[in-house]
Amino acid sequence: MRDLAGRLDLCSINTATLGYQTRIGETVDAVARAGFGAICPWRREMEGEDVAAVARRIRDAGLAVSGYCRSTYLPSADRATLDAAVADNRRAVDQAAALGAACFVMVVGSLPKGSRDLPAAWADVEEGTARLLEHAQDAGVRLALEPLHPMYAGDRSCLNTLEQALDLCARIEPEPAGAPWLGTAVDVYHVWWDPKLDAQVDCAGRTGRLFAFHVCDWLVPTRDLLLDRGMMGDGVIDLKRIRGMVEAAGYGGPVEVEVFSAEDWWRRPIPEILAACAERLEAVC
Ligand code: ZN
């Protein structure tokens, strides 16, 4: 396993961690100044921005782009809505390409309003991802399916384990000619509890489908399902064990910090958040 001490160049900051306090240009500079090697921006930060100029600023700052967040939800009440979701995701993939992102992160969505039909949601995810994949290949962008913790199965994602995500990859892209274009983002927050994690991470690595690795921590108790993630070291996840698994499976990309923390970290100044990320990455990840 890589030693992260003094190696922030191996680490990335997902901009959600900083609570969107500044425009993307300033955020890029702050992340670079703090010594990190990569950044993972969100689509909302590109609104009203010239994406090519942002890409230049990221490059000039010496940062890599570990990913681009995230997809528009796919499960839809009707065909027109699914078509629109696919089209919207194609535009986002184009932005990911312009930014030079290592992957486009896909949070796939779940039941449309009023629906109880989970198999229909799964089917929309499969169809929508397959349609998007062709465009992603043309654009040169890999798609990283991020399974979310089952507590989000009703709204944010009907893809809830790494096994389920890898099965989907194998169905959509069964025998890639070269390296796969469809893979997974492993986020400790979503998968730490999974008794099959070890085997599935191994499978993801063996099949070349480990595209991203996200860290934060699981707080006990968790007060909010979405916005109460912990800084690494403040919760119950054995971060070193999981990073060990991921790297033993062949992952050599950045370790990306992604902390949604509306009531705590997002209220702090950006330099303080970045300093905490750096310290915890070196100490407990
Ligand atoms: Zn994540």
PDB file of C-alpha atoms and ligand atoms in Angstrom:
ATOM      1  CA  MET A   1       0.000   0.000   0.000  1.00  0.00           C
ATOM      2  CA  ARG A   2       1.272   3.467  -0.858  1.00  0.00           C
ATOM      3  CA  ASP A   3       2.513   5.669   1.975  1.00  0.00           C
ATOM      4  CA  LEU A   4       0.560   8.943   1.848  1.00  0.00           C
ATOM      5  CA  ALA A   5       2.846  10.762   4.282  1.00  0.00           C
ATOM      6  CA  GLY A   6       4.176  13.805   2.438  1.00  0.00           C
ATOM      7  CA  ARG A   7       2.401  12.635  -0.707  1.00  0.00           C
ATOM      8  CA  LEU A   8      -0.557  14.950  -1.159  1.00  0.00           C
ATOM      9  CA  ASP A   9       0.272  14.746  -4.844  1.00  0.00           C
ATOM     10  CA  LEU A  10      -1.411  11.311  -4.674  1.00  0.00           C
ATOM     11  CA  CYS A  11      -4.536  12.884  -3.206  1.00  0.00           C
ATOM     12  CA  SER A  12      -7.522  14.709  -4.655  1.00  0.00           C
ATOM     13  CA  ILE A  13     -10.114  17.087  -3.309  1.00  0.00           C
ATOM     14  CA  ASN A  14     -13.705  16.635  -4.387  1.00  0.00           C
ATOM     15  CA  THR A  15     -14.914  20.226  -4.373  1.00  0.00           C
ATOM     16  CA  ALA A  16     -18.145  19.319  -2.554  1.00  0.00           C
ATOM     17  CA  THR A  17     -15.895  18.916   0.506  1.00  0.00           C
ATOM     18  CA  LEU A  18     -15.357  22.683   0.519  1.00  0.00           C
ATOM     19  CA  GLY A  19     -19.061  23.535   0.534  1.00  0.00           C
ATOM     20  CA  TYR A  20     -19.021  25.541  -2.739  1.00  0.00           C
ATOM     21  CA  GLN A  21     -17.889  28.668  -0.905  1.00  0.00           C
ATOM     22  CA  THR A  22     -16.023  30.160  -3.866  1.00  0.00           C
ATOM     23  CA  ARG A  23     -16.181  30.100  -7.646  1.00  0.00           C
ATOM     24  CA  ILE A  24     -14.374  27.202  -9.266  1.00  0.00           C
ATOM     25  CA  GLY A  25     -11.313  29.236 -10.300  1.00  0.00           C
ATOM     26  CA  GLU A  26     -10.571  30.260  -6.727  1.00  0.00           C
ATOM     27  CA  THR A  27     -11.291  26.751  -5.508  1.00  0.00           C
ATOM     28  CA  VAL A  28      -8.779  25.346  -8.000  1.00  0.00           C
ATOM     29  CA  ASP A  29      -6.102  27.738  -6.777  1.00  0.00           C
ATOM     30  CA  ALA A  30      -6.790  26.935  -3.114  1.00  0.00           C
ATOM     31  CA  VAL A  31      -6.557  23.183  -3.715  1.00  0.00           C
ATOM     32  CA  ALA A  32      -3.304  23.577  -5.659  1.00  0.00           C
ATOM     33  CA  ARG A  33      -1.832  25.927  -3.073  1.00  0.00           C
ATOM     34  CA  ALA A  34      -2.526  23.371  -0.343  1.00  0.00           C
ATOM     35  CA  GLY A  35      -0.390  20.860  -2.233  1.00  0.00           C
ATOM     36  CA  PHE A  36      -2.966  18.400  -3.560  1.00  0.00           C
ATOM     37  CA  GLY A  37      -2.370  16.656  -6.860  1.00  0.00           C
ATOM     38  CA  ALA A  38      -5.903  16.549  -8.197  1.00  0.00           C
ATOM     39  CA  ILE A  39      -9.401  17.951  -8.000  1.00  0.00           C
ATOM     40  CA  CYS A  40     -12.869  16.612  -8.745  1.00  0.00           C
ATOM     41  CA  PRO A  41     -15.300  19.416  -9.668  1.00  0.00           C
ATOM     42  CA  TRP A  42     -19.090  19.396  -9.900  1.00  0.00           C
ATOM     43  CA  ARG A  43     -21.321  20.424 -12.783  1.00  0.00           C
ATOM     44  CA  ARG A  44     -23.011  23.112 -10.721  1.00  0.00           C
ATOM     45  CA  GLU A  45     -19.645  24.900 -10.548  1.00  0.00           C
ATOM     46  CA  MET A  46     -19.467  25.135 -14.349  1.00  0.00           C
ATOM     47  CA  GLU A  47     -22.720  27.082 -14.640  1.00  0.00           C
ATOM     48  CA  GLY A  48     -21.885  30.492 -16.063  1.00  0.00           C
ATOM     49  CA  GLU A  49     -18.230  29.500 -16.546  1.00  0.00           C
ATOM     50  CA  ASP A  50     -16.190  28.950 -19.690  1.00  0.00           C
ATOM     51  CA  VAL A  51     -15.338  25.260 -19.282  1.00  0.00           C
ATOM     52  CA  ALA A  52     -12.250  25.521 -21.510  1.00  0.00           C
ATOM     53  CA  ALA A  53     -10.954  28.379 -19.358  1.00  0.00           C
ATOM     54  CA  VAL A  54     -11.584  26.369 -16.189  1.00  0.00           C
ATOM     55  CA  ALA A  55      -9.742  23.430 -17.746  1.00  0.00           C
ATOM     56  CA  ARG A  56      -6.800  25.713 -18.517  1.00  0.00           C
ATOM     57  CA  ARG A  57      -6.770  27.058 -14.988  1.00  0.00           C
ATOM     58  CA  ILE A  58      -6.721  23.535 -13.573  1.00  0.00           C
ATOM     59  CA  ARG A  59      -3.862  22.557 -15.879  1.00  0.00           C
ATOM     60  CA  ASP A  60      -1.911  25.728 -15.127  1.00  0.00           C
ATOM     61  CA  ALA A  61      -2.323  25.030 -11.411  1.00  0.00           C
ATOM     62  CA  GLY A  62      -0.708  21.637 -11.993  1.00  0.00           C
ATOM     63  CA  LEU A  63      -3.757  19.643 -10.950  1.00  0.00           C
ATOM     64  CA  ALA A  64      -5.114  16.459 -12.472  1.00  0.00           C
ATOM     65  CA  VAL A  65      -8.889  15.949 -12.640  1.00  0.00           C
ATOM     66  CA  SER A  66      -9.741  12.746 -10.781  1.00  0.00           C
ATOM     67  CA  GLY A  67     -13.387  12.828 -11.858  1.00  0.00           C
ATOM     68  CA  TYR A  68     -16.335  15.009 -12.791  1.00  0.00           C
ATOM     69  CA  CYS A  69     -19.537  14.886 -10.723  1.00  0.00           C
ATOM     70  CA  ARG A  70     -22.135  13.765 -11.564  1.00  0.00           C
ATOM     71  CA  SER A  71     -24.796  12.230 -13.801  1.00  0.00           C
ATOM     72  CA  THR A  72     -28.425  13.303 -14.103  1.00  0.00           C
ATOM     73  CA  TYR A  73     -30.638  10.543 -12.704  1.00  0.00           C
ATOM     74  CA  LEU A  74     -31.726   7.986 -15.278  1.00  0.00           C
ATOM     75  CA  PRO A  75     -34.892   6.225 -14.000  1.00  0.00           C
ATOM     76  CA  SER A  76     -37.829   8.027 -15.548  1.00  0.00           C
ATOM     77  CA  ALA A  77     -41.616   7.930 -15.610  1.00  0.00           C
ATOM     78  CA  ASP A  78     -41.701   7.963 -19.429  1.00  0.00           C
ATOM     79  CA  ARG A  79     -39.497   7.609 -22.517  1.00  0.00           C
ATOM     80  CA  ALA A  80     -39.197  11.330 -23.197  1.00  0.00           C
ATOM     81  CA  THR A  81     -37.795  11.925 -19.715  1.00  0.00           C
ATOM     82  CA  LEU A  82     -35.278   9.103 -20.081  1.00  0.00           C
ATOM     83  CA  ASP A  83     -34.210  10.467 -23.480  1.00  0.00           C
ATOM     84  CA  ALA A  84     -33.755  13.918 -21.957  1.00  0.00           C
ATOM     85  CA  ALA A  85     -31.695  12.477 -19.091  1.00  0.00           C
ATOM     86  CA  VAL A  86     -29.411  10.669 -21.535  1.00  0.00           C
ATOM     87  CA  ALA A  87     -29.017  13.840 -23.612  1.00  0.00           C
ATOM     88  CA  ASP A  88     -28.219  15.865 -20.521  1.00  0.00           C
ATOM     89  CA  ASN A  89     -25.603  13.326 -19.465  1.00  0.00           C
ATOM     90  CA  ARG A  90     -24.029  13.449 -22.920  1.00  0.00           C
ATOM     91  CA  ARG A  91     -23.519  17.186 -22.482  1.00  0.00           C
ATOM     92  CA  ALA A  92     -21.930  16.548 -19.087  1.00  0.00           C
ATOM     93  CA  VAL A  93     -19.623  13.925 -20.605  1.00  0.00           C
ATOM     94  CA  ASP A  94     -18.508  16.552 -23.132  1.00  0.00           C
ATOM     95  CA  GLN A  95     -17.641  18.858 -20.244  1.00  0.00           C
ATOM     96  CA  ALA A  96     -15.753  16.022 -18.534  1.00  0.00           C
ATOM     97  CA  ALA A  97     -13.768  15.554 -21.742  1.00  0.00           C
ATOM     98  CA  ALA A  98     -12.997  19.276 -21.940  1.00  0.00           C
ATOM     99  CA  LEU A  99     -11.778  19.188 -18.340  1.00  0.00           C
ATOM    100  CA  GLY A 100      -9.632  16.119 -18.977  1.00  0.00           C
ATOM    101  CA  ALA A 101     -11.425  14.211 -16.227  1.00  0.00           C
ATOM    102  CA  ALA A 102     -10.271  10.678 -15.473  1.00  0.00           C
ATOM    103  CA  CYS A 103     -13.932   9.645 -15.352  1.00  0.00           C
ATOM    104  CA  PHE A 104     -17.510  10.910 -15.272  1.00  0.00           C
ATOM    105  CA  VAL A 105     -19.034   9.892 -11.956  1.00  0.00           C
ATOM    106  CA  MET A 106     -22.459   8.327 -12.262  1.00  0.00           C
ATOM    107  CA  VAL A 107     -24.964   8.474  -9.439  1.00  0.00           C
ATOM    108  CA  VAL A 108     -27.784   6.777 -11.253  1.00  0.00           C
ATOM    109  CA  GLY A 109     -30.973   7.753  -9.412  1.00  0.00           C
ATOM    110  CA  SER A 110     -33.860   5.550  -8.314  1.00  0.00           C
ATOM    111  CA  LEU A 111     -37.654   5.431  -8.268  1.00  0.00           C
ATOM    112  CA  PRO A 112     -39.354   8.233 -10.203  1.00  0.00           C
ATOM    113  CA  LYS A 113     -41.944  10.098  -8.116  1.00  0.00           C
ATOM    114  CA  GLY A 114     -44.929   7.887  -7.357  1.00  0.00           C
ATOM    115  CA  SER A 115     -43.268   4.675  -8.541  1.00  0.00           C
ATOM    116  CA  ARG A 116     -42.679   1.501  -6.553  1.00  0.00           C
ATOM    117  CA  ASP A 117     -41.253  -0.359  -9.537  1.00  0.00           C
ATOM    118  CA  LEU A 118     -37.615  -0.984  -8.662  1.00  0.00           C
ATOM    119  CA  PRO A 119     -36.997  -3.394 -11.582  1.00  0.00           C
ATOM    120  CA  ALA A 120     -38.184  -0.663 -13.968  1.00  0.00           C
ATOM    121  CA  ALA A 121     -35.681   1.743 -12.395  1.00  0.00           C
ATOM    122  CA  TRP A 122     -32.908  -0.818 -12.824  1.00  0.00           C
ATOM    123  CA  ALA A 123     -33.905  -1.273 -16.472  1.00  0.00           C
ATOM    124  CA  ASP A 124     -33.749   2.483 -17.121  1.00  0.00           C
ATOM    125  CA  VAL A 125     -30.304   2.634 -15.535  1.00  0.00           C
ATOM    126  CA  GLU A 126     -29.086  -0.198 -17.729  1.00  0.00           C
ATOM    127  CA  GLU A 127     -30.503   1.258 -20.914  1.00  0.00           C
ATOM    128  CA  GLY A 128     -29.456   4.827 -20.133  1.00  0.00           C
ATOM    129  CA  THR A 129     -25.917   3.816 -19.196  1.00  0.00           C
ATOM    130  CA  ALA A 130     -25.533   1.693 -22.329  1.00  0.00           C
ATOM    131  CA  ARG A 131     -26.678   4.605 -24.510  1.00  0.00           C
ATOM    132  CA  LEU A 132     -24.391   7.034 -22.719  1.00  0.00           C
ATOM    133  CA  LEU A 133     -21.412   4.691 -22.984  1.00  0.00           C
ATOM    134  CA  GLU A 134     -21.243   4.983 -26.770  1.00  0.00           C
ATOM    135  CA  HIS A 135     -21.013   8.744 -26.506  1.00  0.00           C
ATOM    136  CA  ALA A 136     -18.494   8.533 -23.652  1.00  0.00           C
ATOM    137  CA  GLN A 137     -16.199   6.306 -25.736  1.00  0.00           C
ATOM    138  CA  ASP A 138     -16.360   8.750 -28.634  1.00  0.00           C
ATOM    139  CA  ALA A 139     -15.524  11.583 -26.224  1.00  0.00           C
ATOM    140  CA  GLY A 140     -12.730   9.566 -24.585  1.00  0.00           C
ATOM    141  CA  VAL A 141     -14.287   9.679 -21.114  1.00  0.00           C
ATOM    142  CA  ARG A 142     -14.674   6.668 -18.829  1.00  0.00           C
ATOM    143  CA  LEU A 143     -17.939   6.226 -16.943  1.00  0.00           C
ATOM    144  CA  ALA A 144     -17.621   5.385 -13.241  1.00  0.00           C
ATOM    145  CA  LEU A 145     -20.765   3.929 -11.702  1.00  0.00           C
ATOM    146  CA  GLU A 146     -20.819   4.834  -8.025  1.00  0.00           C
ATOM    147  CA  PRO A 147     -22.954   2.443  -5.978  1.00  0.00           C
ATOM    148  CA  LEU A 148     -24.571   4.307  -3.079  1.00  0.00           C
ATOM    149  CA  HIS A 149     -25.354   3.035   0.415  1.00  0.00           C
ATOM    150  CA  PRO A 150     -28.747   1.242   0.483  1.00  0.00           C
ATOM    151  CA  MET A 151     -30.247   4.050   2.563  1.00  0.00           C
ATOM    152  CA  TYR A 152     -30.449   5.970  -0.734  1.00  0.00           C
ATOM    153  CA  ALA A 153     -32.261   3.205  -2.619  1.00  0.00           C
ATOM    154  CA  GLY A 154     -35.546   5.109  -2.567  1.00  0.00           C
ATOM    155  CA  ASP A 155     -34.305   8.266  -4.199  1.00  0.00           C
ATOM    156  CA  ARG A 156     -30.660   8.756  -5.172  1.00  0.00           C
ATOM    157  CA  SER A 157     -29.539   5.355  -6.401  1.00  0.00           C
ATOM    158  CA  CYS A 158     -30.994   1.946  -7.131  1.00  0.00           C
ATOM    159  CA  LEU A 159     -27.404   0.752  -7.540  1.00  0.00           C
ATOM    160  CA  ASN A 160     -26.425  -0.141  -3.993  1.00  0.00           C
ATOM    161  CA  THR A 161     -23.501  -2.555  -3.902  1.00  0.00           C
ATOM    162  CA  LEU A 162     -20.233  -2.869  -5.745  1.00  0.00           C
ATOM    163  CA  GLU A 163     -21.317  -6.338  -6.852  1.00  0.00           C
ATOM    164  CA  GLN A 164     -24.466  -4.910  -8.443  1.00  0.00           C
ATOM    165  CA  ALA A 165     -22.443  -2.198 -10.197  1.00  0.00           C
ATOM    166  CA  LEU A 166     -19.901  -4.710 -11.516  1.00  0.00           C
ATOM    167  CA  ASP A 167     -22.665  -7.019 -12.754  1.00  0.00           C
ATOM    168  CA  LEU A 168     -24.108  -4.076 -14.646  1.00  0.00           C
ATOM    169  CA  CYS A 169     -20.694  -3.267 -16.143  1.00  0.00           C
ATOM    170  CA  ALA A 170     -20.314  -6.884 -17.280  1.00  0.00           C
ATOM    171  CA  ARG A 171     -23.740  -6.874 -18.948  1.00  0.00           C
ATOM    172  CA  ILE A 172     -23.301  -3.557 -20.740  1.00  0.00           C
ATOM    173  CA  GLU A 173     -19.654  -3.975 -21.726  1.00  0.00           C
ATOM    174  CA  PRO A 174     -19.020  -7.733 -21.584  1.00  0.00           C
ATOM    175  CA  GLU A 175     -15.822  -8.030 -23.582  1.00  0.00           C
ATOM    176  CA  PRO A 176     -14.093  -4.690 -23.997  1.00  0.00           C
ATOM    177  CA  ALA A 177     -11.548  -4.704 -26.810  1.00  0.00           C
ATOM    178  CA  GLY A 178      -9.018  -2.813 -24.681  1.00  0.00           C
ATOM    179  CA  ALA A 179      -9.295  -1.269 -21.237  1.00  0.00           C
ATOM    180  CA  PRO A 180     -12.957  -0.926 -20.195  1.00  0.00           C
ATOM    181  CA  TRP A 181     -14.785   2.387 -20.579  1.00  0.00           C
ATOM    182  CA  LEU A 182     -17.347   1.428 -17.960  1.00  0.00           C
ATOM    183  CA  GLY A 183     -16.230   0.891 -14.374  1.00  0.00           C
ATOM    184  CA  THR A 184     -16.864   1.891 -10.798  1.00  0.00           C
ATOM    185  CA  ALA A 185     -16.126   4.560  -8.223  1.00  0.00           C
ATOM    186  CA  VAL A 186     -15.563   2.991  -4.816  1.00  0.00           C
ATOM    187  CA  ASP A 187     -16.599   5.368  -2.046  1.00  0.00           C
ATOM    188  CA  VAL A 188     -15.923   4.100   1.465  1.00  0.00           C
ATOM    189  CA  TYR A 189     -19.045   5.852   2.760  1.00  0.00           C
ATOM    190  CA  HIS A 190     -21.254   3.687   0.569  1.00  0.00           C
ATOM    191  CA  VAL A 191     -19.513   0.317   0.714  1.00  0.00           C
ATOM    192  CA  TRP A 192     -17.706   0.013   4.066  1.00  0.00           C
ATOM    193  CA  TRP A 193     -20.442  -2.161   5.589  1.00  0.00           C
ATOM    194  CA  ASP A 194     -20.521  -4.705   2.738  1.00  0.00           C
ATOM    195  CA  PRO A 195     -19.412  -8.229   3.787  1.00  0.00           C
ATOM    196  CA  LYS A 196     -18.570  -8.956   0.137  1.00  0.00           C
ATOM    197  CA  LEU A 197     -16.426  -5.856  -0.272  1.00  0.00           C
ATOM    198  CA  ASP A 198     -13.066  -7.597  -0.326  1.00  0.00           C
ATOM    199  CA  ALA A 199     -14.068 -10.016  -3.094  1.00  0.00           C
ATOM    200  CA  GLN A 200     -15.836  -7.331  -5.105  1.00  0.00           C
ATOM    201  CA  VAL A 201     -12.957  -4.855  -4.931  1.00  0.00           C
ATOM    202  CA  ASP A 202     -10.711  -7.665  -6.092  1.00  0.00           C
ATOM    203  CA  CYS A 203     -13.091  -8.360  -8.978  1.00  0.00           C
ATOM    204  CA  ALA A 204     -13.216  -4.668  -9.903  1.00  0.00           C
ATOM    205  CA  GLY A 205      -9.438  -4.561 -10.008  1.00  0.00           C
ATOM    206  CA  ARG A 206      -9.059  -7.775 -11.969  1.00  0.00           C
ATOM    207  CA  THR A 207     -11.516  -6.595 -14.612  1.00  0.00           C
ATOM    208  CA  GLY A 208      -9.913  -3.140 -14.869  1.00  0.00           C
ATOM    209  CA  ARG A 209     -13.021  -1.428 -13.552  1.00  0.00           C
ATOM    210  CA  LEU A 210     -11.671   0.474 -10.543  1.00  0.00           C
ATOM    211  CA  PHE A 211     -11.754   4.066 -11.765  1.00  0.00           C
ATOM    212  CA  ALA A 212     -11.971   6.137  -8.579  1.00  0.00           C
ATOM    213  CA  PHE A 213     -11.592   5.872  -4.804  1.00  0.00           C
ATOM    214  CA  HIS A 214     -13.385   8.284  -2.452  1.00  0.00           C
ATOM    215  CA  VAL A 215     -12.808   8.687   1.279  1.00  0.00           C
ATOM    216  CA  CYS A 216     -14.630  10.294   4.203  1.00  0.00           C
ATOM    217  CA  ASP A 217     -16.007   8.658   7.350  1.00  0.00           C
ATOM    218  CA  TRP A 218     -19.255   7.240   8.769  1.00  0.00           C
ATOM    219  CA  LEU A 219     -20.306   9.120  11.880  1.00  0.00           C
ATOM    220  CA  VAL A 220     -22.148   7.385  14.719  1.00  0.00           C
ATOM    221  CA  PRO A 221     -24.777   8.611  15.086  1.00  0.00           C
ATOM    222  CA  THR A 222     -25.398  10.013  11.599  1.00  0.00           C
ATOM    223  CA  ARG A 223     -27.802  12.952  11.912  1.00  0.00           C
ATOM    224  CA  ASP A 224     -28.583  13.542   8.250  1.00  0.00           C
ATOM    225  CA  LEU A 225     -28.720  10.953   5.472  1.00  0.00           C
ATOM    226  CA  LEU A 226     -26.979  13.177   2.940  1.00  0.00           C
ATOM    227  CA  LEU A 227     -25.092  15.995   4.570  1.00  0.00           C
ATOM    228  CA  ASP A 228     -23.539  14.553   7.725  1.00  0.00           C
ATOM    229  CA  ARG A 229     -20.498  12.714   6.476  1.00  0.00           C
ATOM    230  CA  GLY A 230     -17.467  12.737   8.720  1.00  0.00           C
ATOM    231  CA  MET A 231     -13.886  13.801   8.103  1.00  0.00           C
ATOM    232  CA  MET A 232     -11.605  10.773   7.894  1.00  0.00           C
ATOM    233  CA  GLY A 233     -10.763   9.534  11.379  1.00  0.00           C
ATOM    234  CA  ASP A 234     -13.919  10.884  13.034  1.00  0.00           C
ATOM    235  CA  GLY A 235     -16.076   7.818  12.371  1.00  0.00           C
ATOM    236  CA  VAL A 236     -16.060   4.026  12.306  1.00  0.00           C
ATOM    237  CA  ILE A 237     -14.669   3.136   8.866  1.00  0.00           C
ATOM    238  CA  ASP A 238     -11.371   1.242   8.788  1.00  0.00           C
ATOM    239  CA  LEU A 239      -9.957   3.440   6.056  1.00  0.00           C
ATOM    240  CA  LYS A 240      -6.522   1.860   5.859  1.00  0.00           C
ATOM    241  CA  ARG A 241      -8.030  -1.609   5.471  1.00  0.00           C
ATOM    242  CA  ILE A 242     -10.199  -0.496   2.551  1.00  0.00           C
ATOM    243  CA  ARG A 243      -7.443   1.482   0.830  1.00  0.00           C
ATOM    244  CA  GLY A 244      -5.239  -1.583   1.264  1.00  0.00           C
ATOM    245  CA  MET A 245      -7.848  -3.673  -0.553  1.00  0.00           C
ATOM    246  CA  VAL A 246      -8.284  -1.161  -3.338  1.00  0.00           C
ATOM    247  CA  GLU A 247      -4.566  -0.769  -3.947  1.00  0.00           C
ATOM    248  CA  ALA A 248      -3.924  -4.521  -3.695  1.00  0.00           C
ATOM    249  CA  ALA A 249      -6.508  -4.826  -6.471  1.00  0.00           C
ATOM    250  CA  GLY A 250      -4.341  -2.563  -8.634  1.00  0.00           C
ATOM    251  CA  TYR A 251      -5.768   0.903  -8.070  1.00  0.00           C
ATOM    252  CA  GLY A 252      -3.055   3.519  -8.512  1.00  0.00           C
ATOM    253  CA  GLY A 253      -5.138   6.670  -8.935  1.00  0.00           C
ATOM    254  CA  PRO A 254      -5.724   9.512  -6.509  1.00  0.00           C
ATOM    255  CA  VAL A 255      -7.272   9.091  -3.071  1.00  0.00           C
ATOM    256  CA  GLU A 256     -10.141  11.563  -3.272  1.00  0.00           C
ATOM    257  CA  VAL A 257     -11.646  13.270  -0.234  1.00  0.00           C
ATOM    258  CA  GLU A 258     -15.397  13.763  -0.499  1.00  0.00           C
ATOM    259  CA  VAL A 259     -17.086  15.054   2.655  1.00  0.00           C
ATOM    260  CA  PHE A 260     -20.656  16.400   2.594  1.00  0.00           C
ATOM    261  CA  SER A 261     -20.952  18.151   5.945  1.00  0.00           C
ATOM    262  CA  ALA A 262     -23.437  21.010   5.961  1.00  0.00           C
ATOM    263  CA  GLU A 263     -23.462  21.644   9.702  1.00  0.00           C
ATOM    264  CA  ASP A 264     -19.773  21.211  10.411  1.00  0.00           C
ATOM    265  CA  TRP A 265     -16.994  21.316   7.802  1.00  0.00           C
ATOM    266  CA  TRP A 266     -18.846  23.441   5.253  1.00  0.00           C
ATOM    267  CA  ARG A 267     -19.079  26.195   7.855  1.00  0.00           C
ATOM    268  CA  ARG A 268     -15.307  26.401   8.189  1.00  0.00           C
ATOM    269  CA  PRO A 269     -12.889  28.446   6.070  1.00  0.00           C
ATOM    270  CA  ILE A 270     -11.500  26.607   3.037  1.00  0.00           C
ATOM    271  CA  PRO A 271      -7.853  26.647   4.208  1.00  0.00           C
ATOM    272  CA  GLU A 272      -8.918  24.994   7.477  1.00  0.00           C
ATOM    273  CA  ILE A 273     -10.863  22.274   5.645  1.00  0.00           C
ATOM    274  CA  LEU A 274      -7.958  21.598   3.296  1.00  0.00           C
ATOM    275  CA  ALA A 275      -5.480  21.439   6.182  1.00  0.00           C
ATOM    276  CA  ALA A 276      -7.695  18.893   7.953  1.00  0.00           C
ATOM    277  CA  CYS A 277      -8.001  16.809   4.775  1.00  0.00           C
ATOM    278  CA  ALA A 278      -4.223  16.811   4.372  1.00  0.00           C
ATOM    279  CA  GLU A 279      -3.559  15.866   7.973  1.00  0.00           C
ATOM    280  CA  ARG A 280      -6.130  13.060   8.033  1.00  0.00           C
ATOM    281  CA  LEU A 281      -5.052  11.655   4.667  1.00  0.00           C
ATOM    282  CA  GLU A 282      -1.534  11.296   6.017  1.00  0.00           C
ATOM    283  CA  ALA A 283      -2.546  10.029   9.445  1.00  0.00           C
ATOM    284  CA  VAL A 284      -5.576   7.759   9.150  1.00  0.00           C
ATOM    285  CA  CYS A 285      -6.155   6.870   5.507  1.00  0.00           C
TER     286      CYS A 285
HETATM  287 ZN    ZN B   1     -18.230   9.467  -3.805  1.00  0.00          ZN
END
